[in-house]
Coordinates of C-alpha atoms in Angstrom, one line a residue:
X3 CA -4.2 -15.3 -23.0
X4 CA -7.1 -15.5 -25.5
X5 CA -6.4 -13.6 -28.7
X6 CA -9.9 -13.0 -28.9
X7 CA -10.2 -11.4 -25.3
X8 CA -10.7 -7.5 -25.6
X9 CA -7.8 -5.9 -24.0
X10 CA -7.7 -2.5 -21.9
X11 CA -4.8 -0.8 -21.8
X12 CA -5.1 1.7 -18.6
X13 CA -2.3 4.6 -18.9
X14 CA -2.4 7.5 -16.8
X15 CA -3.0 11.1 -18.5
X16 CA -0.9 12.8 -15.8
X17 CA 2.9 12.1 -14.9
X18 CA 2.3 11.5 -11.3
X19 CA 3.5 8.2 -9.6
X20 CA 1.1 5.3 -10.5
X21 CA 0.1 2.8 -7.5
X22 CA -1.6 -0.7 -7.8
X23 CA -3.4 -1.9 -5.3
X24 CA -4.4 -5.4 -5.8
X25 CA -7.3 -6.7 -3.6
X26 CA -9.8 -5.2 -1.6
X27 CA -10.2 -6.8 1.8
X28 CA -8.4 -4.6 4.9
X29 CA -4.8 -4.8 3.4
X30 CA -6.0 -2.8 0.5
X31 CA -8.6 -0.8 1.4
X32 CA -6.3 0.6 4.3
X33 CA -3.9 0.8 1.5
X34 CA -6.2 3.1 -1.1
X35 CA -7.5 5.4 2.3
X36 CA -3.9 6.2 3.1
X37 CA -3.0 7.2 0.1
X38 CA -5.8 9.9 -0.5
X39 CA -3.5 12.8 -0.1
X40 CA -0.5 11.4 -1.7
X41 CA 0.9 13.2 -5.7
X42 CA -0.2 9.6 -7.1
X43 CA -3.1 7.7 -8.8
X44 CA -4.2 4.4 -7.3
X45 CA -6.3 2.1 -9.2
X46 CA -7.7 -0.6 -7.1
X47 CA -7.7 -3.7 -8.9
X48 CA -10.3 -6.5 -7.0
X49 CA -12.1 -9.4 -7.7
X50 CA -15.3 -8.3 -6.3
X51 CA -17.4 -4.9 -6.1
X52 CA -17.4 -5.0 -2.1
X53 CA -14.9 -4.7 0.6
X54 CA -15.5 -7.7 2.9
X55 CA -15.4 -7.7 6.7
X56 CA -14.3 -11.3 6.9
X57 CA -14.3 -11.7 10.8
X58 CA -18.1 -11.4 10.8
X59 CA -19.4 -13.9 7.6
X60 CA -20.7 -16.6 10.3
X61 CA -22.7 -14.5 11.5
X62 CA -24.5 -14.3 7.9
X63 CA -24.2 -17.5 7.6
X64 CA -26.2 -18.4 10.4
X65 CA -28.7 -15.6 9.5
X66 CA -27.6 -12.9 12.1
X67 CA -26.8 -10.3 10.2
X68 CA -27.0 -9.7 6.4
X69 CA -24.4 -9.7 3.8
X70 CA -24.8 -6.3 2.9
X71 CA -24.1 -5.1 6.5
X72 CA -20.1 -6.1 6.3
X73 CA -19.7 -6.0 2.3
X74 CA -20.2 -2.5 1.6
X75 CA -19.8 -1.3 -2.4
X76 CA -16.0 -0.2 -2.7
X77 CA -16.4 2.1 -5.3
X78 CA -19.0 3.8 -2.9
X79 CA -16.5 3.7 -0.4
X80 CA -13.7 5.5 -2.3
X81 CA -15.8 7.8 -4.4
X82 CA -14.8 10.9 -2.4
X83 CA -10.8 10.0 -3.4
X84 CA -10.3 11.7 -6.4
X85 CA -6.8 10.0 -6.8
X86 CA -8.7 6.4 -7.1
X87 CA -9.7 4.4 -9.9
X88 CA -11.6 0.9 -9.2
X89 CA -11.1 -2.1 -12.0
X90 CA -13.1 -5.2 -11.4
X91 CA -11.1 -8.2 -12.3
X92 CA -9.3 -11.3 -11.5
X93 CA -5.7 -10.6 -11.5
X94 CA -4.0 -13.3 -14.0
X95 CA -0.6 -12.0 -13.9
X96 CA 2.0 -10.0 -12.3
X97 CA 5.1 -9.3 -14.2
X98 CA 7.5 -7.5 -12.6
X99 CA 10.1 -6.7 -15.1
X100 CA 7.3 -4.6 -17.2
X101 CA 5.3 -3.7 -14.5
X102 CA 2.1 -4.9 -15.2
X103 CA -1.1 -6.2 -13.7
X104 CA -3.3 -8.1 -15.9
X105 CA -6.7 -8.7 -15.0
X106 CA -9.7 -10.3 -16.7
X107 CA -13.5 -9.4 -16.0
X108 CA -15.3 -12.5 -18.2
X109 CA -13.7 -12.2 -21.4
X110 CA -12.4 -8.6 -20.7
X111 CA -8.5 -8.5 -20.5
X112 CA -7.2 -5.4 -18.8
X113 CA -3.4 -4.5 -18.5
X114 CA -3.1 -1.8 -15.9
X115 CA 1.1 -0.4 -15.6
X116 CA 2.9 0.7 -12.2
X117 CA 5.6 2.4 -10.7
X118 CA 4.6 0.5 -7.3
X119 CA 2.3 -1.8 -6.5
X120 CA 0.5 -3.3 -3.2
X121 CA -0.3 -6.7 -3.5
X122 CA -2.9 -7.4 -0.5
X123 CA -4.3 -10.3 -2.6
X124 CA -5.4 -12.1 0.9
X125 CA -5.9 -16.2 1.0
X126 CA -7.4 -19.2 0.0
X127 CA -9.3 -21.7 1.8
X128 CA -6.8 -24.9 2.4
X129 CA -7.9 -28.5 2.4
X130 CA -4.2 -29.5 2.6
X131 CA -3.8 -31.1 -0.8
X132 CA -7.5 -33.0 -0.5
X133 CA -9.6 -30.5 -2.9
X134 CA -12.2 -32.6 -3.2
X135 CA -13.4 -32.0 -0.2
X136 CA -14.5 -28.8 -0.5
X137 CA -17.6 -29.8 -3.1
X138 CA -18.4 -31.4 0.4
X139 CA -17.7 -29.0 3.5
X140 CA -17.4 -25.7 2.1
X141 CA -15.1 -22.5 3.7
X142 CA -15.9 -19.7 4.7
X143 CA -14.0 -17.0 2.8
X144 CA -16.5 -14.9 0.8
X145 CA -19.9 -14.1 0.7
X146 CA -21.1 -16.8 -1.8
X147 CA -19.2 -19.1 0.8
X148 CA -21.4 -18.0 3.6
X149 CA -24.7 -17.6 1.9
X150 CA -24.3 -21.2 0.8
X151 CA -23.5 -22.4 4.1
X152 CA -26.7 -20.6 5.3
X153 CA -28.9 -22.6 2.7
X154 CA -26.9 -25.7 3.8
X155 CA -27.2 -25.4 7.4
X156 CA -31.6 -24.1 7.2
X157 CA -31.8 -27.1 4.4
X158 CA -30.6 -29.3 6.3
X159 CA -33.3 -29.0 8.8
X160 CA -36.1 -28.8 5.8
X161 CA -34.8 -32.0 4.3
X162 CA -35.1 -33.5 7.9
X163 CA -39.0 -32.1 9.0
X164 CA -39.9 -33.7 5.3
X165 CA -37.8 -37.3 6.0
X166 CA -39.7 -40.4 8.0
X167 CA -36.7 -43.0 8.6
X168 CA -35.0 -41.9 11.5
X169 CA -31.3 -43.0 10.5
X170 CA -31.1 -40.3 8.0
X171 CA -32.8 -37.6 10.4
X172 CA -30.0 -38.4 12.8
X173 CA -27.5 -37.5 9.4
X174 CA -29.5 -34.6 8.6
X175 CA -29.2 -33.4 11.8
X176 CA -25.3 -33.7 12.6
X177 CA -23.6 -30.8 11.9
X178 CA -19.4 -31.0 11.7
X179 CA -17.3 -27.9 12.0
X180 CA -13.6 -29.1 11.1
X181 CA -10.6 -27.0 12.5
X182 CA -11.3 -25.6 16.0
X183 CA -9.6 -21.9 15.6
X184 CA -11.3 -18.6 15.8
X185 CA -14.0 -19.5 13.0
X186 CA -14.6 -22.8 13.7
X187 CA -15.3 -22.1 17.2
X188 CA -17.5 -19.4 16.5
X189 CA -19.6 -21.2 14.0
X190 CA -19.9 -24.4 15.9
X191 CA -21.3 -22.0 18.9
X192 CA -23.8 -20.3 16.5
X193 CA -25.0 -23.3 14.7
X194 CA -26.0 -25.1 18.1
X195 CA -27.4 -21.9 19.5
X196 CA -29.3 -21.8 16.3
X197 CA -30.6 -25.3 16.8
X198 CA -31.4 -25.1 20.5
X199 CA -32.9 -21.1 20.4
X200 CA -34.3 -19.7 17.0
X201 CA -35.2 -22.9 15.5
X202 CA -36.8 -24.5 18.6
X203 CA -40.6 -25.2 18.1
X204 CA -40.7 -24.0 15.0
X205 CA -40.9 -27.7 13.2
X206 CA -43.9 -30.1 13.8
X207 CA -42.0 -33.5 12.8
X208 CA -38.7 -32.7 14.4
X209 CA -37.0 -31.2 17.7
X210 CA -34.5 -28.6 16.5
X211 CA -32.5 -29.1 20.0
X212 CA -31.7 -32.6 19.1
X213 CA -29.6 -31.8 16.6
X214 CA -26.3 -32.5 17.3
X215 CA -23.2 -30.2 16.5
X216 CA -19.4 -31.6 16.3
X217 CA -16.3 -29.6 16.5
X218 CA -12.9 -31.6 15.5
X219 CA -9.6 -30.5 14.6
X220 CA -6.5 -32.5 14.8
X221 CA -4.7 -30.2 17.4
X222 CA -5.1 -30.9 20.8
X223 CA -7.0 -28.0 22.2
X224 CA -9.7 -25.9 21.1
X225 CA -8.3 -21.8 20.3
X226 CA -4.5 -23.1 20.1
X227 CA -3.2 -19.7 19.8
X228 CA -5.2 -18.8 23.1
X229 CA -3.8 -21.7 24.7
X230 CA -4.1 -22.5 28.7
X231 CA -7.5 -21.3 30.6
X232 CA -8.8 -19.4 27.8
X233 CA -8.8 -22.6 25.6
X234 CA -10.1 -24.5 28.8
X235 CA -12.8 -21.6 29.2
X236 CA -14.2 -21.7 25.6
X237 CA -14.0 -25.5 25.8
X238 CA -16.1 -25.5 28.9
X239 CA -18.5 -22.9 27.2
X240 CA -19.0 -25.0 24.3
X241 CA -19.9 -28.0 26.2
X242 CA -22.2 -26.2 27.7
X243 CA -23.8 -25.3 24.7
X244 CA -24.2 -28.6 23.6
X245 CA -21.2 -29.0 21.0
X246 CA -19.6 -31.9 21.0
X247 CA -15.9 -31.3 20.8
X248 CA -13.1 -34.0 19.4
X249 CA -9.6 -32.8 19.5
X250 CA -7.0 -34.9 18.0
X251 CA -9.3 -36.2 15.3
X252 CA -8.0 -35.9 11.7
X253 CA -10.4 -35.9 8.4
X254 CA -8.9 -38.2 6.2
X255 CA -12.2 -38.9 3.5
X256 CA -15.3 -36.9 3.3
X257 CA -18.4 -37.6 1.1
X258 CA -21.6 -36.3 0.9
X259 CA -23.3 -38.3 3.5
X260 CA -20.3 -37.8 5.8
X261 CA -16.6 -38.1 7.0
X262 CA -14.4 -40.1 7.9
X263 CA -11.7 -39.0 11.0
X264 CA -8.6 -40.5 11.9
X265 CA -8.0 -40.4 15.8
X266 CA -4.3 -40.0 18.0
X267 CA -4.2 -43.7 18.2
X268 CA -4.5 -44.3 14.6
X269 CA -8.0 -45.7 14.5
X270 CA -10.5 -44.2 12.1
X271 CA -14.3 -44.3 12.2
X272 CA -17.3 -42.6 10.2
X273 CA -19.1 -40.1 11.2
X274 CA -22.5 -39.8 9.3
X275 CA -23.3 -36.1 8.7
X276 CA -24.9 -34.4 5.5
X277 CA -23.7 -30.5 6.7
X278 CA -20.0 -29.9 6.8
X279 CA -18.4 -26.6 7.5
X280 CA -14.6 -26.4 7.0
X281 CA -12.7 -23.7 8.8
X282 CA -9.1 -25.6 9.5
X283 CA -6.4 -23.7 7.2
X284 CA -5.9 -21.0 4.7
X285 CA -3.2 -20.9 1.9
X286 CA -1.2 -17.7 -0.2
X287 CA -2.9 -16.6 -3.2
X288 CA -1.4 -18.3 -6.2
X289 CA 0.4 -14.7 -6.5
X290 CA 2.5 -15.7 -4.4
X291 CA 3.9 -18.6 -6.9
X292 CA 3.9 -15.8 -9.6
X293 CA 6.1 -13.9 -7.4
X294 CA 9.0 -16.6 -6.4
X295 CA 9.6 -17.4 -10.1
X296 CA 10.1 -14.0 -11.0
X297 CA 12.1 -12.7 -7.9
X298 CA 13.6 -15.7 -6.3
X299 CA 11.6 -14.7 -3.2
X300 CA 10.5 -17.7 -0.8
X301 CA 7.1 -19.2 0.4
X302 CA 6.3 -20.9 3.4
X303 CA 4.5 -24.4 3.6
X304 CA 1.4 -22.2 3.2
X305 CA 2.2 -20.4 0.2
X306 CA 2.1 -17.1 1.8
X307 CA 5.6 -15.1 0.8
X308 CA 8.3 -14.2 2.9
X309 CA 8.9 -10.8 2.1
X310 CA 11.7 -8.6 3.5
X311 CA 12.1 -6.5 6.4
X312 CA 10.0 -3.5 4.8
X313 CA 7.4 -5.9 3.2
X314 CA 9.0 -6.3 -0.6
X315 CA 10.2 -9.1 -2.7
X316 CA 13.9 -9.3 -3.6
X317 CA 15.3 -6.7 -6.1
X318 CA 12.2 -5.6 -6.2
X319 CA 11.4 -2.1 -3.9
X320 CA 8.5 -1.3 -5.7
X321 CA 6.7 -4.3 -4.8
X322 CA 4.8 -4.6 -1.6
X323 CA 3.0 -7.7 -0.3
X324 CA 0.6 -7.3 3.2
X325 CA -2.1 -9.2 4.4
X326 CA -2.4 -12.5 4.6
X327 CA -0.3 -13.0 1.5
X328 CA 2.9 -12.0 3.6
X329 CA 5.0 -14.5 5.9
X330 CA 6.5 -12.7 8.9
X331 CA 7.4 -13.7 12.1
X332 CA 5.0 -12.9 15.0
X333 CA 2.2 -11.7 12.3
X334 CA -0.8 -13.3 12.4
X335 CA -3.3 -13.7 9.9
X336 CA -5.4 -10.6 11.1
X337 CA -7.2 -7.7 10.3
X338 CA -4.5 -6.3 12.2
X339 CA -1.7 -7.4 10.5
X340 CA -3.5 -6.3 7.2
X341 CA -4.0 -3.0 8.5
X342 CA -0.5 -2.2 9.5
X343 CA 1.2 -3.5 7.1
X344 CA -0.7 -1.8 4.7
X345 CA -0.3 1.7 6.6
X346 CA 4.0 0.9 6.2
X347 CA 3.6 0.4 2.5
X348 CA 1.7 3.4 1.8
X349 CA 3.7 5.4 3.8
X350 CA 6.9 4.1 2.5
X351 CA 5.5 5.0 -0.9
X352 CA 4.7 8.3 0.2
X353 CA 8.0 8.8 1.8
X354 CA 9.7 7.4 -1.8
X355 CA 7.7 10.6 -3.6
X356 CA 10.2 12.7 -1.3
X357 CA 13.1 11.5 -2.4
X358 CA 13.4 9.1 0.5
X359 CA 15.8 5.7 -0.6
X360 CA 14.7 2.2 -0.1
X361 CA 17.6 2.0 1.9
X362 CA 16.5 4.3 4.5
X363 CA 13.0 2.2 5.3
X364 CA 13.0 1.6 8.7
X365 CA 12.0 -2.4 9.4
X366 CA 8.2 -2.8 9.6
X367 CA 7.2 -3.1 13.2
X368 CA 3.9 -5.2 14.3
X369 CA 1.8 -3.8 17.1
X370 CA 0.0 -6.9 18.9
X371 CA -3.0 -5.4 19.8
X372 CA -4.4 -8.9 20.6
X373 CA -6.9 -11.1 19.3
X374 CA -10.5 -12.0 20.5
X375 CA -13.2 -14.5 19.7
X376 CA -17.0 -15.0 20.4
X377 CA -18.2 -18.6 22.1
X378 CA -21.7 -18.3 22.0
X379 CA -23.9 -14.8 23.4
X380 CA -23.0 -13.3 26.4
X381 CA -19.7 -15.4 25.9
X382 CA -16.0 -14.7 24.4
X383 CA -12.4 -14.8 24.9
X384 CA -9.8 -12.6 25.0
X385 CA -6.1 -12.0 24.8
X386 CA -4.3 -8.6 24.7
X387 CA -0.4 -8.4 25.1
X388 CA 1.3 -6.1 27.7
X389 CA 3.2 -3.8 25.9
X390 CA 7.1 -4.0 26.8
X391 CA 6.1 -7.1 28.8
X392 CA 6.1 -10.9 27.9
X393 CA 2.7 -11.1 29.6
X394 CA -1.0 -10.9 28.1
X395 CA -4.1 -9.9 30.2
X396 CA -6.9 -12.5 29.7
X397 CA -10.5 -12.2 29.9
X398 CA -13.0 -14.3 29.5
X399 CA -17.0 -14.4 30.0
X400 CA -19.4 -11.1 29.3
X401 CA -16.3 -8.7 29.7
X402 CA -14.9 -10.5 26.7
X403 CA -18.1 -10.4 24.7
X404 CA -18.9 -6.9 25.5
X405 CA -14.9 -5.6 24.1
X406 CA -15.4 -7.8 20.9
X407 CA -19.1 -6.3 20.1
X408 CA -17.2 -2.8 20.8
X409 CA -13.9 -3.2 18.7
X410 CA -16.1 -4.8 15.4
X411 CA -18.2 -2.1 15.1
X412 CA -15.1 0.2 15.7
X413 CA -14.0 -1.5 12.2
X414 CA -17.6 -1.9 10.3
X415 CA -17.1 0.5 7.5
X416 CA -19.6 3.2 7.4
X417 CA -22.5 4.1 10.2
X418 CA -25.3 3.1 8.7
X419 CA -23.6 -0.4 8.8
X420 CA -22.6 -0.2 12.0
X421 CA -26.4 1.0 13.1
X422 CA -28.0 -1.7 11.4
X423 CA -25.5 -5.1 12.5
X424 CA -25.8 -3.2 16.2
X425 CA -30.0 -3.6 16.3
X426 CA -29.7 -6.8 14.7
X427 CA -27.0 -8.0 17.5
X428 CA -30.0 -6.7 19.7
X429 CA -32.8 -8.7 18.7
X430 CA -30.5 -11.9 17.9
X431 CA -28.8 -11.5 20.9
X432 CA -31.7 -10.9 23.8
X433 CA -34.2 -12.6 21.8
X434 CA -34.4 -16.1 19.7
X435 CA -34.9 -13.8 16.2
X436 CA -32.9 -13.8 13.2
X437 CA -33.8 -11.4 10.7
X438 CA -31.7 -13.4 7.8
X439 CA -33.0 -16.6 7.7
X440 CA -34.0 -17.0 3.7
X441 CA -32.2 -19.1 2.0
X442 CA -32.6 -20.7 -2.0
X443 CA -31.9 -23.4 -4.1
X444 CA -29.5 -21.4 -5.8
X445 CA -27.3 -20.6 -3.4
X446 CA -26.5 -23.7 -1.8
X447 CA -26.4 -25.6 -5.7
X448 CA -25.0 -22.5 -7.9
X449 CA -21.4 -22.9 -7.3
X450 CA -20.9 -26.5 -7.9
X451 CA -23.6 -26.1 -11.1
X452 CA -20.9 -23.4 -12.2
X453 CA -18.1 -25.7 -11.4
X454 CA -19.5 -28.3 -13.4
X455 CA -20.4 -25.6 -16.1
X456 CA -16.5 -24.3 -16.3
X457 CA -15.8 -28.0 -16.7
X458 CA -17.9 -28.6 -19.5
X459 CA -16.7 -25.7 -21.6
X460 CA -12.8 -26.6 -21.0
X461 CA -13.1 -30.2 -22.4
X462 CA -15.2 -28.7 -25.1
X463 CA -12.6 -26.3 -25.7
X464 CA -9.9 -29.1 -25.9
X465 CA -12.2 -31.3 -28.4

């Protein structure tokens, strides 16, 4: 830690039961909510001022909605919870045998104690050891990530209207979506439909509906987890729509003028594209490291920790871990899973205020409530488990499409959000208008200028 750093010491006035919630997403907002009546104080520690409704960012990156419609101002959100404190900051550190979070805002160093802690820290964007990629075919895990695909994806078509040699309109024009799961699916579906609906006749030197839009993932079937006729269904639905769909094709080099893919039989060829989009895996927070060399608990190939029965590290009852940070069987990495888990750990914590043992924690139970994802408008998939049964019902088509608008504004936070994303699913979705469709310089250059700015001031540091 820099010596210079300010540090914040945050102590508690009262004697009550002090709880840390670290992060900000579903795991921990779920986490602060249900813990509004409890004798505690809860300070939410998070690395941004919003609460972010993941599930929908490729919708603002392909200018359906806006950013503020599913990034609401967490403070505003928990400003009614008297028991609940908000620090903005980038946990560094987690030490368990103090129990301490330290967190740094800039050059602001805050050290925040505990009695228990919830660590819904959430996950990375993987590139499965090949960072460098990412300066090429950014995720799609935070706003800046999805504002910057927006500029990427509208410049792309700028750069093309302005260009006269017809090789590098063709590259301008080829969009790649790697990784063919929920979010890849649904962004390949929204870029084409973007191409071939909103953007159509609005350029004089190009036609939008020639772009072209390729989905590849190295698995061999589009929505593995789906599987069978709904994978079938949003494969057909996609062709449809004009993607162009490569299963068993594995990136092995990327650039900035394209990739090159690797297919089943070994062979590898370039494909020349300028707009990448990479939505094919997601690794733990580096908490999680911070965790195993201080308890001994295990991580999976993904980083993500494999807690314990009720959710905690070894040795450690006091320390929760939900969300997509935690590795157990059967629990995807959902809102769902986020949500329940955090519900158990606050409860658990609650129960603990009673007197009630660790030992007495009942196992933590996941509810499969099933999982869902759009194809294009009018078009989605869906797969909800039988309860007591090893069978799933299965929709797919308008049905589909019409439960997944339903069950996302169920979780939008707030009405006015909800009112606003449902007239702007109207006009997107029965006419060819987006209402967010600016884009700037700055957001699709900003991150790798601050990159290269970080750089700078670390090798000056080191001189």
């Amino acid at each position: 830690m820099d010596s210079q750093s300010p540090i914040t010491h945050v102590h508690d006035a009262s004697s009550r039961h002090r709880v840390v919630v670290i992060g900000s997403g579903f795991g921990g907002l779920t986490a602060a909510r249900r813990l509004a009546k409890a004798d505690v104080d809860v300070t939410v520690i998070a690395r941004t001022t919003h609460h972010l409704f993941q599930p929908l960012l490729y919708q603002v990156a392909t200018g359906v909605i806006s950013e503020g419609q599913i990034a609401p101002p967490l403070r505003v959100i928990l400003r009614k919870q008297d028991n609940v404190r908000v620090v903005l900051g980038d946990v560094e550190q987690i030490d368990l045998e103090s129990r301490t979070v330290t967190s740094r805002l800039l050059e602001r160093v805050t050290v925040t104690g505990y009695d228990s802690i919830i660590i819904a820290a959430g996950a990375d964007q993987s590139y499965f050891g090949n960072d460098q990629f990412a300066e090429f075919a950014p995720g799609l895990k935070t706003i800046d990530d999805a504002l910057e695909l927006r500029g990427r994806i509208l410049g792309a078509f700028e750069q093309a209207e302005l260009s006269t040699d017809q090789v590098e309109r063709e590259r301008l024009l080829t969009f790649v979506v790697i990784g063919a799961g929920a979010t890849g699916v649904e962004m390949a579906g929204q870029i084409a439909e973007m191409a071939t609906k909103t953007l159509r006749d609005a350029f004089r030197n190009i036609d939008p509906t020639d772009a072209k839009v390729i989905l590849l993932d190295a698995a061999p079937v589009v929505l593995p987890p789906y599987g069978g006729k709904l994978s079938e269904r949003a494969t057909a639905r996609l062709a449809k729509n004009g993607v162009d769909i490569q299963m068993g094709a594995m990136v092995v080099d990327m650039d900035y003028h394209g990739l090159v893919v690797q297919d089943g039989d070994g062979t590898r060829r370039r494909i020349e594209s300028q707009c990448k989009v990479w939505s094919a895996g997601v690794a733990g927070s580096p908490l999680g490291r911070q965790l195993a060399e201080q308890s001994g608990v295990e991580l999976d190939r993904a980083g993500r920790v494999k807690v314990r029965a009720d959710l905690t590290v070894p040795d450690h009852p006091e320390v929760f871990v939900v969300g997509d940070m935690m590795a157990v069987d059967g629990v995807p990495g959902m809102a769902q899973g986020a949500i329940q888990g955090a519900k158990y750990a606050a409860s658990a914590i609650t129960a603990g205020l009673s007197g009630s043992g660790p030992e007495s924690r009942k196992p933590f139970s996941y509810w499969d409530k099933g999982s869902m994802a759009t194809i294009a408008r009018f078009s989605a998939v869906a797969k909800i488990p039988i309860p007591g049964t090893s069978r799933s019902i299965e929709m797919a088509g308008f049905i589909a499409w019409v439960g997944w608008l339903v069950l996302h504004l169920v979780y939008l936070v707030g009405f006015r959000n909800r009112f606003t994303t449902l007239v702007d699913w109207l006009f997107a979705f029965t006419t060819r208008s987006r209402t967010q469709l600016a884009i700037t310089e700055q957001q699709v250059f900003a991150r790798n200028a601050i990159d290269e700015l970080e750089e700078r001031t670390r090798m000056d540091e080191a001189a």
